[in-house]
Coordinates of N, CA and C in Angstrom, one line a residue:
X582 N 17.9 -31.3 19.4 CA 17.9 -30.6 18.9 C 16.8 -31.4 17.4
X583 N 15.3 -30.9 17.5 CA 15.1 -31.0 15.7 C 14.7 -29.6 14.6
X584 N 15.3 -29.9 13.8 CA 14.9 -28.8 12.7 C 13.9 -28.2 12.9
X585 N 13.2 -26.9 12.9 CA 12.3 -26.8 12.3 C 11.4 -27.1 11.4
X586 N 10.2 -27.5 11.3 CA 9.2 -27.7 10.5 C 8.8 -27.0 9.6
X587 N 8.7 -26.8 8.3 CA 8.5 -25.8 7.2 C 7.3 -26.3 6.7
X588 N 6.3 -25.6 6.6 CA 5.4 -26.5 5.9 C 5.4 -25.8 4.1
X589 N 5.0 -27.1 3.7 CA 4.7 -27.2 1.8 C 3.3 -27.0 1.5
X590 N 3.0 -27.3 2.2 CA 1.4 -26.5 1.6 C 0.4 -26.8 3.0
X591 N -0.8 -26.3 3.4 CA -1.9 -26.6 4.2 C -2.9 -26.8 3.6
X592 N -4.1 -26.9 4.7 CA -5.3 -26.8 4.6 C -6.3 -26.4 4.3
X593 N -7.2 -26.6 4.6 CA -7.9 -25.2 4.5 C -8.4 -24.1 5.2
X594 N -8.4 -24.9 6.6 CA -8.5 -23.7 7.6 C -6.4 -23.8 8.1
X595 N -5.8 -24.6 8.0 CA -4.8 -23.7 7.6 C -4.2 -22.8 7.1
X596 N -5.0 -22.9 5.6 CA -4.6 -22.0 4.6 C -4.6 -21.0 5.5
X597 N -6.5 -20.9 6.0 CA -7.0 -19.2 6.9 C -6.2 -18.9 7.9
X598 N -5.5 -19.7 8.3 CA -5.1 -19.6 10.2 C -3.8 -18.2 9.5
X599 N -2.7 -18.7 8.7 CA -1.4 -18.8 7.9 C -1.9 -17.3 7.3
X600 N -2.9 -16.8 6.1 CA -3.4 -16.2 5.9 C -3.7 -14.9 7.0
X601 N -4.9 -15.4 7.8 CA -5.7 -14.4 8.5 C -6.6 -14.1 8.0
X602 N -7.7 -15.1 7.1 CA -8.5 -14.4 6.8 C -9.4 -16.1 6.9
X603 N -10.2 -16.1 6.9 CA -11.6 -17.2 7.2 C -11.5 -18.0 6.1
X604 N -11.6 -19.5 6.5 CA -12.4 -20.0 5.7 C -13.1 -20.2 4.7
X605 N -13.9 -19.9 4.8 CA -15.3 -19.2 3.8 C -14.4 -18.5 2.6
X606 N -13.7 -17.8 2.9 CA -12.5 -16.4 2.2 C -11.7 -17.7 1.5
X607 N -10.6 -18.2 2.0 CA -10.1 -19.2 1.1 C -11.1 -20.4 0.3
X608 N -12.0 -20.8 1.0 CA -12.9 -22.0 0.2 C -13.6 -20.6 -1.5
X609 N -14.2 -19.8 -1.2 CA -14.4 -18.7 -1.9 C -13.5 -18.6 -3.4
X610 N -11.5 -18.3 -2.6 CA -10.8 -17.9 -3.4 C -10.6 -19.5 -4.6
X611 N -10.4 -20.5 -3.9 CA -10.8 -21.7 -4.4 C -11.7 -22.4 -5.5
X612 N -13.2 -21.7 -5.5 CA -13.8 -21.7 -5.7 C -13.3 -21.1 -7.2
X613 N -13.1 -20.2 -6.7 CA -13.4 -19.0 -8.0 C -12.4 -18.8 -8.5
X614 N -10.8 -19.6 -8.9 CA -9.6 -20.5 -9.4 C -8.9 -19.7 -9.0
X615 N -8.8 -18.5 -8.6 CA -8.6 -17.8 -8.1 C -7.3 -18.9 -6.7
X616 N -7.0 -19.6 -6.2 CA -6.4 -20.4 -5.1 C -5.7 -21.5 -5.7
X617 N -4.9 -22.3 -7.0 CA -5.9 -23.5 -6.5 C -4.9 -24.4 -5.8
X618 N -5.9 -25.8 -5.4 CA -5.1 -26.3 -4.9 C -4.8 -27.8 -5.8
X619 N -4.0 -28.7 -5.1 CA -3.6 -30.0 -5.1 C -3.8 -31.0 -4.8
X620 N -4.0 -31.7 -4.8 CA -4.3 -34.0 -4.5 C -3.5 -34.2 -4.7
X621 N -2.1 -34.7 -4.6 CA -1.2 -35.3 -4.2 C -1.7 -37.0 -4.3
X622 N -0.7 -37.8 -5.4 CA -1.5 -39.3 -4.9 C -0.9 -40.4 -3.8
X623 N -1.1 -41.0 -3.4 CA -0.3 -41.9 -2.5 C -0.9 -43.3 -2.9
X624 N 0.2 -44.4 -3.1 CA -0.2 -45.6 -3.2 C -1.0 -46.0 -4.8
X625 N -0.8 -44.5 -5.9 CA -1.8 -44.2 -7.6 C -3.3 -44.2 -6.9
X626 N -3.9 -43.8 -5.7 CA -5.1 -43.1 -5.7 C -4.4 -42.0 -4.6
X627 N -5.2 -40.6 -5.2 CA -5.3 -39.4 -5.3 C -6.2 -39.2 -3.5
X628 N -5.1 -38.1 -3.0 CA -5.8 -38.0 -1.1 C -6.8 -37.4 -1.1
X629 N -7.9 -37.5 -1.2 CA -9.6 -36.4 -1.0 C -9.7 -34.9 -0.7
X630 N -8.9 -35.2 0.3 CA -7.8 -33.0 0.9 C -7.2 -33.1 -0.3
X631 N -8.3 -31.4 -0.5 CA -7.1 -30.2 -1.2 C -6.5 -30.0 -0.5
X632 N -5.6 -29.3 -0.8 CA -3.8 -28.7 0.0 C -3.5 -27.8 -1.3
X633 N -3.5 -26.7 -0.9 CA -2.9 -25.0 -1.0 C -0.9 -25.1 -0.3
X634 N -0.6 -24.8 -1.5 CA 0.8 -24.8 -1.3 C 0.9 -23.2 -0.9
X635 N 2.5 -23.4 -0.2 CA 2.4 -22.1 1.2 C 3.0 -21.3 -0.4
X636 N 3.6 -21.2 -1.3 CA 4.2 -20.3 -2.3 C 2.6 -20.2 -3.3
X637 N 1.6 -20.8 -3.4 CA 0.3 -20.1 -3.9 C -0.2 -19.5 -3.0
X638 N -0.2 -19.6 -2.1 CA -1.1 -19.0 -1.1 C -0.6 -17.3 -1.7
X639 N 0.8 -17.1 -1.0 CA 1.7 -16.1 -1.1 C 1.3 -15.6 -1.9
X640 N 1.8 -16.7 -2.7 CA 1.6 -15.5 -4.6 C -0.1 -14.7 -4.5
X641 N -1.2 -15.6 -3.9 CA -2.6 -15.1 -3.7 C -2.6 -13.7 -3.1
X642 N -1.6 -13.4 -1.6 CA -1.8 -12.9 -0.9 C -1.5 -11.3 -1.7
X643 N 0.7 -11.6 -2.3 CA 0.9 -10.7 -2.6 C -0.4 -9.8 -4.4
X644 N -0.8 -10.6 -4.4 CA -1.8 -10.1 -6.0 C -2.5 -9.5 -5.2
X645 N -3.6 -9.6 -4.1 CA -3.5 -8.3 -3.7 C -3.9 -7.2 -3.7
X646 N -4.5 -5.7 -3.5 CA -4.1 -4.7 -3.7 C -3.4 -3.7 -2.2
X647 N -2.6 -4.1 -2.4 CA -1.5 -2.9 -0.8 C -2.7 -0.9 -0.8
X648 N -2.8 -1.5 0.5 CA -3.7 -0.4 0.8 C -2.0 0.4 1.7
X649 N -2.2 2.4 1.6 CA -1.6 2.9 1.6 C -1.9 3.6 2.7
X650 N -1.0 3.6 4.0 CA -1.2 4.5 4.9 C -1.5 4.7 4.8
X651 N -2.3 6.4 5.6 CA -1.3 8.2 5.1 C -0.9 8.1 6.4
X652 N -0.2 9.4 6.4 CA 1.0 9.5 7.3 C 0.8 11.3 7.8

């Protein structure tokens, strides 16, 4: 049996799916500088696809204001 795979990063659509918002919201957060992206290198050449670290996505979501539900 294989060990479960735990993502270290997401592309734009994966970050949207993981966080429950649209790809447009993710792109706006990236463009605003609120959500950092990373471009790793392979053989000295930068990968063209922006990657969002799981920890950065989690921090971005947690930085949002929490809403209390009235009881």
